[in-house]
Coordinates of C-alpha atoms in Angstrom, one line a residue:
M1 CA -0.2 -0.4 -0.3
Q2 CA 1.3 3.6 -0.9
P3 CA 2.0 5.6 1.8
T4 CA -0.6 8.3 2.6
Y5 CA 0.0 12.2 3.6
P6 CA 0.2 12.9 7.0
M7 CA -3.1 14.7 8.1
D8 CA -3.3 17.4 10.8
D9 CA -6.2 18.4 13.7
T10 CA -7.9 21.0 11.5
Q11 CA -8.1 18.8 8.5
W12 CA -9.5 15.8 10.5
S13 CA -11.7 18.0 12.0
K14 CA -12.8 19.7 8.5
L15 CA -13.0 16.0 7.8
I16 CA -15.5 15.1 10.2
Q17 CA -17.7 18.5 9.7
N18 CA -17.6 17.1 5.8
V19 CA -18.6 13.6 6.5
A20 CA -21.2 14.9 8.6
Y21 CA -22.6 17.0 6.3
Y22 CA -22.3 14.9 2.9
F23 CA -23.6 11.5 4.7
D24 CA -26.2 10.5 6.0
D25 CA -26.3 8.1 9.3
L26 CA -27.3 4.4 7.4
T27 CA -25.1 5.2 4.7
L28 CA -22.3 5.4 7.2
K29 CA -23.1 2.8 9.4
R30 CA -23.2 0.8 6.0
G31 CA -20.3 1.8 4.7
F32 CA -18.6 1.2 8.3
Q33 CA -19.5 -3.1 7.7
Y34 CA -17.5 -2.4 4.5
Y35 CA -14.8 -1.2 6.1
K36 CA -14.8 -3.9 8.8
Q37 CA -15.1 -6.7 6.1
S38 CA -12.4 -5.4 4.8
R39 CA -13.6 -4.7 1.5
I40 CA -11.2 -1.8 0.2
R41 CA -8.7 -2.7 -2.2
S42 CA -6.2 -0.3 -4.5
F43 CA -5.8 2.2 -2.2
T44 CA -4.0 5.2 -3.6
M45 CA -3.0 9.0 -2.6
T46 CA -2.4 10.7 -5.6
E47 CA -2.1 14.1 -3.8
P48 CA -2.5 15.2 -0.2
S49 CA -6.5 15.7 -1.3
K50 CA -7.0 13.0 -3.6
I51 CA -7.5 9.2 -3.0
T52 CA -8.8 6.8 -5.4
A53 CA -9.7 2.9 -4.2
L54 CA -11.3 -0.2 -5.4
V55 CA -14.1 -1.0 -3.4
E56 CA -15.7 -5.1 -3.3
G57 CA -19.5 -5.0 -3.8
R58 CA -21.8 -6.9 -6.0
E59 CA -18.6 -5.7 -8.4
D60 CA -15.5 -3.7 -7.8
Y61 CA -16.5 0.1 -7.8
R62 CA -13.9 2.9 -8.7
V63 CA -14.1 5.5 -5.8
T64 CA -12.7 8.6 -6.4
I65 CA -12.3 11.2 -3.3
D66 CA -11.6 15.0 -3.4
L67 CA -10.8 16.0 0.6
D68 CA -10.8 19.8 -0.1
S69 CA -14.5 19.7 -2.0
F70 CA -16.8 16.9 -1.6
T71 CA -19.0 17.8 -4.1
R72 CA -16.1 16.4 -6.4
C73 CA -16.4 13.1 -4.9
H74 CA -16.9 9.9 -7.2
C75 CA -18.3 6.2 -7.4
N76 CA -19.2 4.1 -10.1
C77 CA -21.8 2.3 -8.3
P78 CA -25.6 2.8 -9.5
V79 CA -26.1 5.1 -6.3
S80 CA -26.4 8.4 -6.8
G81 CA -24.7 10.5 -4.6
H82 CA -22.3 10.2 -1.6
C83 CA -23.0 6.1 -1.1
K84 CA -21.3 3.4 1.4
H85 CA -18.4 3.0 -0.7
M86 CA -17.2 6.2 -0.2
A87 CA -18.1 6.6 3.7
A88 CA -15.7 2.9 3.4
V89 CA -13.0 4.3 1.6
L90 CA -12.9 7.4 3.7
L91 CA -13.2 5.0 7.3
S92 CA -10.2 3.5 6.1
F93 CA -8.4 6.6 5.3
A94 CA -8.9 7.6 9.0
E95 CA -7.1 4.3 10.1
Q96 CA -3.9 5.0 7.9
Q97 CA -4.1 8.3 9.4
N98 CA -4.2 6.7 12.9
R99 CA -7.6 8.3 13.7
S100 CA -10.3 7.4 15.2
V101 CA -12.9 5.2 13.0
Q102 CA -15.6 5.2 15.5
V103 CA -15.6 9.3 15.8
L104 CA -15.9 9.4 11.9
A105 CA -18.5 6.8 11.4
N106 CA -20.6 8.4 14.3
A107 CA -20.5 12.1 12.5
K108 CA -23.2 12.4 11.5
A109 CA -25.1 11.0 15.1
A110 CA -22.7 12.9 16.9
S111 CA -23.5 15.9 15.5
F112 CA -27.2 16.0 17.1
L113 CA -26.3 14.6 20.7
P114 CA -26.2 17.2 23.5
K115 CA -22.9 17.8 25.1
T116 CA -23.0 15.9 28.3
S117 CA -20.5 15.8 31.4
I118 CA -18.2 14.1 31.8
S119 CA -17.5 14.4 35.2
S120 CA -16.9 11.2 37.7
P121 CA -20.1 9.9 38.0
V122 CA -19.0 8.0 41.9
G123 CA -21.1 10.3 44.5
T124 CA -19.2 12.5 47.0
D125 CA -21.7 11.9 50.3
G126 CA -19.9 10.2 53.3
K127 CA -20.9 7.0 53.1
Q128 CA -19.8 6.3 49.2
Q129 CA -16.7 8.2 50.2
Q130 CA -16.3 5.5 52.9
Q131 CA -17.0 2.6 50.5
L132 CA -15.4 4.0 47.5
K133 CA -12.2 3.8 50.6
E134 CA -13.0 0.2 51.3
H135 CA -13.1 -0.6 47.5
V136 CA -9.5 1.2 47.0
S137 CA -7.7 0.1 49.6
R138 CA -8.2 -3.8 48.7
I139 CA -6.8 -3.2 45.2
A140 CA -3.3 -3.5 46.2
D141 CA -3.4 -6.6 47.7
G142 CA -6.5 -8.2 46.1
G143 CA -8.0 -10.6 43.6
I144 CA -9.4 -10.3 39.9
T145 CA -12.7 -10.5 42.5
E146 CA -11.8 -7.3 44.6
W147 CA -11.0 -5.5 41.1
R148 CA -14.2 -6.5 39.9
E149 CA -16.4 -5.2 42.7
Y150 CA -14.8 -1.8 42.6
F151 CA -15.1 -1.5 39.2
A152 CA -18.9 -2.6 39.6
F153 CA -18.9 0.0 42.5
C154 CA -17.1 3.0 40.3
I155 CA -20.2 2.5 37.3
T156 CA -23.4 2.2 39.4
P157 CA -24.2 5.8 39.0
L158 CA -24.3 4.7 34.9
A159 CA -26.7 2.1 35.3
H160 CA -29.1 3.8 33.6
T161 CA -26.6 5.6 31.0
T162 CA -26.9 4.8 27.2
R163 CA -24.9 2.2 26.5
N164 CA -22.1 3.7 23.9
P165 CA -18.7 5.4 23.6
E166 CA -19.1 8.1 25.8
Y167 CA -20.5 5.6 28.8
V168 CA -16.8 3.4 28.4
D169 CA -15.3 6.8 28.7
R170 CA -16.8 8.3 31.8
A171 CA -16.6 4.2 33.0
L172 CA -12.9 4.3 32.7
S173 CA -12.3 7.8 33.7
S174 CA -14.3 6.8 37.1
I175 CA -12.3 3.3 37.4
T176 CA -9.1 5.4 36.8
K177 CA -9.6 8.2 38.8
F178 CA -9.0 6.3 42.2
K179 CA -6.9 3.5 42.1
P180 CA -3.9 3.6 43.8
K181 CA -0.5 3.5 42.4
L182 CA 0.6 -0.2 41.2
S183 CA 3.5 -1.5 39.6
P184 CA 3.7 -1.2 35.0
E185 CA 2.8 -4.6 35.1
M186 CA 0.0 -4.9 37.7
D187 CA -1.4 -1.3 36.2
K188 CA -1.2 -2.8 33.2
L189 CA -3.2 -6.5 34.4
F190 CA -5.4 -3.6 36.0
T191 CA -6.1 -2.2 33.0
L192 CA -7.1 -5.2 31.2
H193 CA -9.6 -6.2 33.5
A194 CA -11.4 -2.7 33.9
H195 CA -11.7 -3.3 29.7
L196 CA -13.2 -6.4 30.1
F197 CA -15.1 -5.2 32.9
L198 CA -16.9 -3.4 30.4
L199 CA -17.1 -5.7 27.8
E200 CA -19.3 -7.8 29.7
K201 CA -21.6 -5.3 31.1
L202 CA -21.6 -3.9 27.1
A203 CA -21.9 -7.6 25.1
K204 CA -23.5 -9.5 27.7
P205 CA -26.0 -6.9 29.5
S206 CA -28.4 -9.7 30.8
A207 CA -25.5 -11.9 32.0
N208 CA -26.8 -11.4 35.5
L209 CA -30.1 -13.6 35.0
P210 CA -29.2 -17.0 34.8
G211 CA -29.4 -18.9 31.4
Q212 CA -29.9 -15.6 29.5
V213 CA -27.1 -14.3 27.3
A214 CA -27.6 -11.4 24.6
F215 CA -25.9 -12.2 21.4
T216 CA -23.5 -8.7 20.4
S217 CA -25.4 -9.0 17.0
S218 CA -28.8 -7.6 18.8
L219 CA -26.8 -4.6 20.2
G220 CA -27.4 -1.0 19.2
Y221 CA -25.1 0.4 16.7
Y222 CA -24.0 2.6 19.2
T223 CA -23.1 -0.2 21.5
Q224 CA -21.8 -1.6 19.3
V225 CA -19.2 0.7 18.1
A226 CA -18.1 1.2 22.0
V227 CA -17.6 -2.9 22.3
S228 CA -15.6 -2.5 19.0
E229 CA -13.9 0.2 20.7
L230 CA -13.2 -1.7 24.2
Q231 CA -12.3 -4.7 21.7
E232 CA -9.8 -2.9 20.1
A233 CA -8.2 -2.0 23.2
I234 CA -8.0 -4.5 24.7
T235 CA -6.0 -6.4 21.8
R236 CA -3.7 -3.7 21.8
L237 CA -2.9 -4.6 26.0
L238 CA -2.9 -8.0 24.8
K239 CA -0.3 -7.5 22.0
S240 CA 1.9 -5.3 24.0
T241 CA 4.6 -7.2 26.1
L242 CA 4.2 -8.5 30.0
P243 CA 7.7 -9.3 31.7
L244 CA 6.2 -13.1 33.5
S245 CA 9.7 -14.7 34.3
P246 CA 9.5 -16.3 37.7
E247 CA 11.4 -14.2 39.6
Q248 CA 9.2 -11.2 38.2
A249 CA 6.2 -12.9 39.0
Q250 CA 6.9 -13.4 42.9
E251 CA 8.2 -10.3 42.9
Y252 CA 4.7 -8.4 42.0
D253 CA 2.8 -11.7 42.3
L254 CA 1.5 -11.6 38.8
W255 CA 1.1 -15.2 38.4
P256 CA -1.5 -15.5 40.4
H257 CA -3.4 -12.5 38.6
I258 CA -2.6 -14.6 35.0
V259 CA -4.2 -17.2 36.5
E260 CA -6.8 -15.8 37.5
T261 CA -7.7 -14.1 34.2
L262 CA -6.8 -17.2 32.3
S263 CA -9.8 -19.0 34.4
Y264 CA -12.1 -15.7 33.7
L265 CA -11.8 -15.8 30.4
R266 CA -11.6 -19.8 29.6
R267 CA -14.9 -19.5 31.5
E268 CA -16.4 -16.5 29.2
M269 CA -14.6 -17.5 26.0
L270 CA -16.4 -21.4 26.6
T271 CA -19.9 -19.8 27.1
E272 CA -19.7 -16.7 24.3
S273 CA -22.6 -16.8 21.9
R274 CA -21.3 -17.8 18.3
D275 CA -24.5 -17.2 16.2
R276 CA -24.1 -14.6 12.8
L277 CA -20.4 -14.6 13.3
R278 CA -19.3 -11.4 11.4
D279 CA -16.3 -10.4 13.6
Q280 CA -14.1 -13.2 16.2
P281 CA -15.9 -13.7 19.3
S282 CA -14.5 -11.5 21.8
F283 CA -13.2 -13.9 24.3
S284 CA -12.3 -16.1 22.1
L285 CA -9.9 -13.4 20.8
C286 CA -8.8 -12.5 24.2
Y287 CA -8.1 -16.0 25.5
D288 CA -5.9 -16.5 22.2
L289 CA -3.6 -13.3 22.8
L290 CA -2.7 -14.0 26.7
W291 CA -1.7 -17.3 25.7
R292 CA 0.0 -16.1 22.5
N293 CA 1.6 -13.2 23.6
W294 CA 1.8 -12.9 27.3
I295 CA 1.9 -16.9 28.9
Y296 CA 3.3 -18.7 25.9
P297 CA 7.1 -16.1 25.3
N298 CA 7.4 -16.4 29.3
T299 CA 6.9 -19.8 30.2
G300 CA 9.0 -23.6 28.9
G301 CA 8.1 -27.1 29.2
T302 CA 4.5 -29.0 28.9
K303 CA 3.1 -28.7 32.5
L304 CA 1.1 -25.7 31.7
Y305 CA -0.6 -26.8 28.9
L306 CA -1.3 -30.3 29.8
D307 CA -2.8 -28.5 33.0
E308 CA -5.0 -26.1 30.6
I309 CA -6.5 -29.5 28.6
K310 CA -7.4 -31.0 31.8
Q311 CA -9.0 -27.5 32.5
L312 CA -10.7 -27.6 29.5
Q313 CA -11.9 -31.3 30.0
Q314 CA -13.4 -30.7 33.6
A315 CA -15.4 -27.2 31.8
E316 CA -17.4 -29.5 29.6
S317 CA -19.3 -31.7 32.5
E318 CA -19.5 -28.2 34.6
L319 CA -20.5 -26.2 31.9
G320 CA -23.6 -29.2 30.4
A321 CA -25.3 -27.5 27.8
S322 CA -24.0 -23.7 28.3
L323 CA -20.7 -24.9 26.5
S324 CA -19.8 -23.9 23.4
R325 CA -18.1 -26.9 21.9
H326 CA -16.8 -25.0 18.9
A327 CA -14.6 -22.8 21.3
W328 CA -13.9 -26.4 23.8
L329 CA -12.4 -28.0 21.0
L330 CA -10.6 -24.9 19.2
A331 CA -9.0 -23.9 23.1
Q332 CA -7.7 -28.0 23.3
S333 CA -6.5 -27.5 19.7
R334 CA -4.4 -24.8 20.6
M335 CA -3.1 -26.3 23.2
Y336 CA -1.8 -29.0 21.5
F337 CA -0.2 -26.5 19.0
Y338 CA 1.6 -25.2 21.7
L339 CA 2.7 -28.6 22.5
K340 CA 3.5 -29.6 19.0
D341 CA 1.5 -32.3 18.4
D342 CA 0.0 -30.8 15.5
P343 CA -1.5 -33.7 14.1
K344 CA -3.5 -34.0 17.4
A345 CA -4.7 -30.5 17.2
W346 CA -5.5 -30.6 13.7
E347 CA -7.8 -33.8 14.5
L348 CA -9.7 -31.2 17.2
L349 CA -9.9 -28.5 14.6
N350 CA -11.1 -30.3 12.1
K351 CA -13.9 -31.4 14.6
A352 CA -14.5 -28.1 15.6
A353 CA -15.1 -26.9 11.9
E354 CA -17.3 -29.7 10.7
R355 CA -20.7 -27.3 12.0
P356 CA -20.5 -23.4 10.8
G357 CA -19.7 -21.5 14.1
L358 CA -15.5 -20.6 13.6
H359 CA -14.4 -17.5 12.6
P360 CA -11.8 -17.2 10.1
D361 CA -9.3 -15.1 11.9
E362 CA -9.4 -17.9 14.7
L363 CA -7.9 -20.4 12.2
M364 CA -5.3 -17.8 10.7
S365 CA -4.7 -17.4 14.2
F366 CA -2.3 -20.2 14.5
T367 CA 0.2 -19.1 11.7
S368 CA 1.1 -15.7 13.7
P369 CA 3.4 -18.1 15.9
L370 CA 4.9 -19.9 13.5
L371 CA 5.8 -17.0 11.1
D372 CA 7.2 -15.1 14.0
A373 CA 9.7 -18.0 15.0
G374 CA 10.2 -19.2 11.1
E375 CA 8.8 -22.5 11.8
W376 CA 8.9 -22.8 8.0
S377 CA 7.6 -26.7 8.1
R378 CA 5.6 -26.5 10.8
L379 CA 3.7 -23.6 8.4
V380 CA 3.1 -25.4 5.4
G381 CA 1.4 -28.5 7.3
W382 CA -1.2 -25.6 9.1
L383 CA -1.5 -24.2 5.8
A384 CA -2.5 -27.1 4.1
Q385 CA -4.7 -27.8 7.0
I386 CA -7.0 -24.9 7.4
G387 CA -6.9 -23.6 4.2
P388 CA -10.0 -25.9 3.0
L389 CA -11.4 -25.2 6.5
L390 CA -11.6 -21.4 5.3
S391 CA -15.2 -21.7 4.0
S392 CA -16.5 -18.6 4.3
R393 CA -17.0 -15.9 0.9
L394 CA -16.6 -12.8 2.8
Y395 CA -13.4 -13.7 4.3
N396 CA -10.4 -12.1 2.2
L397 CA -8.0 -14.2 1.8
N398 CA -5.0 -12.3 1.6
N399 CA -3.3 -13.2 5.0
Y400 CA -3.7 -16.8 3.9
S401 CA -1.8 -16.1 0.5
N402 CA 0.9 -13.8 2.4
S403 CA 1.6 -16.7 4.8
W404 CA 2.4 -19.3 1.4
E405 CA 4.3 -16.8 0.0
E406 CA 6.8 -16.4 2.5
A407 CA 6.6 -20.2 3.7
V408 CA 7.8 -20.9 -0.1
R409 CA 10.1 -18.3 -0.1
H410 CA 11.8 -20.0 2.7
L411 CA 10.9 -23.5 2.0
P412 CA 10.8 -23.6 -1.8
E413 CA 9.7 -27.7 -2.1
A414 CA 6.4 -26.7 -0.4
E415 CA 5.3 -25.0 -3.6
P416 CA 3.8 -28.3 -5.0
K417 CA 1.4 -28.4 -1.9
M418 CA 0.7 -25.0 -2.1
W419 CA -0.8 -25.0 -5.8
N420 CA -2.7 -28.7 -4.3
T421 CA -4.2 -27.2 -1.5
L422 CA -5.3 -23.3 -3.8
A423 CA -7.1 -26.2 -6.3
T424 CA -9.1 -27.6 -3.1
M425 CA -10.2 -24.7 -1.8
L426 CA -11.5 -23.7 -5.5
P427 CA -14.2 -21.7 -5.8
I428 CA -13.6 -19.9 -2.8
S429 CA -10.0 -19.3 -3.8
G430 CA -10.2 -18.5 -7.5
E431 CA -9.0 -14.4 -7.1
V432 CA -5.7 -15.4 -5.2
Y433 CA -5.0 -18.5 -6.7
E434 CA -5.3 -16.9 -10.3
E435 CA -3.0 -13.9 -9.1
K436 CA -0.3 -16.6 -7.9
L437 CA -0.4 -18.3 -11.3
I438 CA 0.3 -14.9 -12.7
T439 CA 3.0 -14.3 -10.5
Y440 CA 4.2 -17.7 -10.9
E441 CA 4.2 -17.5 -14.8
K442 CA 2.1 -20.2 -14.7
W443 CA 0.4 -19.5 -18.0
Q444 CA -1.1 -22.4 -19.1
T445 CA -2.5 -23.6 -15.5
W446 CA -4.4 -20.1 -15.5
M447 CA -5.5 -20.3 -18.7
D448 CA -6.8 -23.9 -18.0
Y449 CA -8.7 -22.7 -15.5
Q450 CA -10.8 -19.7 -17.0
L451 CA -11.7 -22.3 -19.6
S452 CA -12.8 -24.7 -16.9
I453 CA -15.1 -22.2 -15.2
G454 CA -16.4 -20.6 -18.5
K455 CA -14.8 -17.2 -18.6
L456 CA -14.9 -15.0 -22.0
P457 CA -12.3 -13.1 -22.7
S458 CA -14.2 -9.7 -22.4
E459 CA -15.0 -10.6 -19.1
F460 CA -11.3 -9.2 -18.8
R461 CA -9.9 -5.9 -19.4
V462 CA -6.9 -5.7 -22.1
T463 CA -4.2 -4.8 -19.2
D464 CA -5.6 -8.1 -17.2
L465 CA -4.2 -10.0 -20.2
Q466 CA -1.0 -8.1 -21.5
P467 CA 0.9 -10.7 -19.6
M468 CA -0.3 -13.3 -21.2
E469 CA 0.0 -11.7 -24.6
K470 CA 3.8 -10.5 -23.7
N471 CA 4.7 -13.9 -22.5
A472 CA 2.8 -16.6 -23.5
P473 CA 0.2 -15.6 -26.5
E474 CA 0.0 -19.1 -27.7
V475 CA -2.4 -20.4 -24.8
L476 CA -4.7 -16.9 -25.3
L477 CA -5.4 -19.4 -29.2
P478 CA -7.8 -22.0 -28.1
F479 CA -9.8 -18.7 -25.3
Y480 CA -10.3 -16.6 -28.2
H481 CA -10.8 -19.5 -30.8
Q482 CA -13.9 -20.8 -28.5
A483 CA -15.1 -17.0 -27.6
V484 CA -15.0 -16.2 -31.3
E485 CA -17.6 -19.5 -32.1
R486 CA -19.7 -18.8 -28.8
F487 CA -20.5 -15.1 -30.6
V488 CA -21.2 -16.3 -33.6
L489 CA -24.0 -19.4 -32.4
D490 CA -25.9 -16.5 -31.0
K491 CA -26.2 -15.1 -34.6
N492 CA -27.5 -11.6 -33.8
R493 CA -25.4 -8.2 -35.2
H494 CA -24.1 -7.2 -32.1
S495 CA -22.7 -10.7 -31.3
Y496 CA -21.0 -11.0 -34.6
K497 CA -19.6 -7.0 -33.9
A498 CA -18.1 -9.1 -30.6
A499 CA -16.6 -11.6 -32.5
V500 CA -14.8 -10.0 -34.7
K501 CA -13.0 -7.5 -32.1
L502 CA -12.1 -11.0 -30.7
L503 CA -10.3 -12.3 -34.4
K504 CA -8.8 -8.7 -34.5
R505 CA -6.8 -9.7 -31.5
L506 CA -6.5 -13.1 -32.8
S507 CA -4.8 -11.6 -36.0
K508 CA -2.5 -9.3 -33.2
L509 CA -1.8 -12.8 -31.7
Y510 CA -0.4 -14.6 -34.9
K511 CA 1.5 -12.2 -36.1
K512 CA 3.8 -11.6 -32.4
M513 CA 4.0 -15.5 -32.9
K514 CA 5.2 -15.1 -36.9
Q515 CA 2.7 -17.6 -37.8
E516 CA 1.0 -15.5 -40.8
E517 CA 0.1 -18.3 -42.8
R518 CA -1.8 -20.2 -40.1
W519 CA -3.6 -17.4 -39.6
E520 CA -4.5 -16.7 -43.0
E521 CA -5.9 -20.8 -43.6
F522 CA -7.8 -20.0 -40.1
L523 CA -9.6 -17.3 -41.9
I524 CA -10.0 -18.5 -45.2
A525 CA -11.7 -21.8 -43.2
F526 CA -14.0 -19.2 -40.8
T527 CA -15.2 -16.7 -43.8
T528 CA -16.4 -20.3 -45.9
K529 CA -17.7 -21.9 -42.7
H530 CA -20.2 -18.7 -42.1
S531 CA -20.6 -17.4 -45.6
R532 CA -24.5 -17.6 -45.3
L533 CA -24.3 -15.2 -42.2
R534 CA -24.2 -12.3 -44.1
A535 CA -24.4 -10.1 -40.9
L536 CA -21.6 -11.5 -40.0
Q537 CA -19.8 -11.0 -43.7
E538 CA -20.6 -7.5 -43.4
E539 CA -19.3 -6.9 -40.0
L540 CA -15.2 -8.9 -41.1
R541 CA -15.6 -6.1 -44.0
K542 CA -16.0 -3.0 -41.9
G543 CA -13.7 -5.1 -39.6
K544 CA -11.6 -4.9 -42.4
L545 CA -10.5 -8.4 -42.1
I546 CA -11.7 -9.6 -45.5
P547 CA -11.9 -7.4 -48.4

């Protein structure tokens, strides 16, 4: 991706105002969904105020954005005016500028929201002050239970407040205002749990009622935005380092808190709803990141993973019907992955994928540690296993494709397995498969694939076929010849014109291959065969193919 021009605060404020003025709230919501689904491709900034991009919809739509004049923005989709494809590009631009995507997505609605105070919601009467002191005094020496009691006390005055990003800001402000000074490592854990507590409050508002779990997909739009912001903050925390050597664990008493955190996330992950997945389940992601970034890099041996497998197996009977079998099998697979027992991990992963319920990001999460560690042989095995499981058409396979690229670069002998896997994944892998065939200059295989799926030359831009015309023109001959015959069989003037265009391209190909005599023989046979088609003969003369 080309670098973007930096944007200052004044330009950012102007962008928010323009988005609020030119876009309605529904369009921004739909644009936000396209942005979340990574549908923006070929993003380019040619000037500080000019953006061009392709957005995947029912087809690829070309978007042009003029940041200085929104009236000159354009998209070639059927919608007149400012559309969701433009909104998606602007949200992607905000992300690249390290600006808040949510602020831009909420620009229209925010322009109608009343300003509210963000002062601390905790009251100031004597009784509350005493309760506050008691909660604060238990933070430093207490565990996760005491922390959560403190969080609950701090946000009590917000009980009837609308769940939106401002609610989260006010809650976090109240929680951090009174907490005592902690070591940097403990403070990071405390902050993580504050965010997890609020995530649970927003994503599972009815969790306090027995047997009742709310689905994130049923949340209101602004609550969903707040959940997304919380998840992004939690992800950043869990991707940062947390030194956890035995000495530091003893000094700061970190390890008991890590064990409590793991226990909490395990239970939440195993009972999390997986209906109508659009994003990776929140607690499943947190559980994965905790192991990947905080536990795995700081521990050795096998005991932790074997203990976790026992905990997961015990949870099956403890949680009963509330257990998510997908999450349960996935978590066990992850432990065997860390134990480097890949066949057992694959067996469990395939069981988890037997029914819909796994998010593609959960499958791809196994590849990141292998890429980081340079375990290329294992990476090849995992890519071959998870490829056929990536069955969601909405998932962008770029990360999967790039992982294969890295694996083959370091392990060239793995290339045949890459081709076999991508072929097995068709038609889901079609776009990636085609791109790689061109990159690796496998022209004949590329053409065989186009013929097998019934593609016509008219479905390609001229530039798409230029690599074949330049490097292997002979592979295009059957492609063009078959298409010409198809057009002639339609027996109408429009099709005859299309056939003549292709015949002209065939003429150039034969000339490039220095086979003019073969071309002349074909053209004579073609005109003789179709001599009774008067309209075709007229088009051939207009095209100056026959006298």
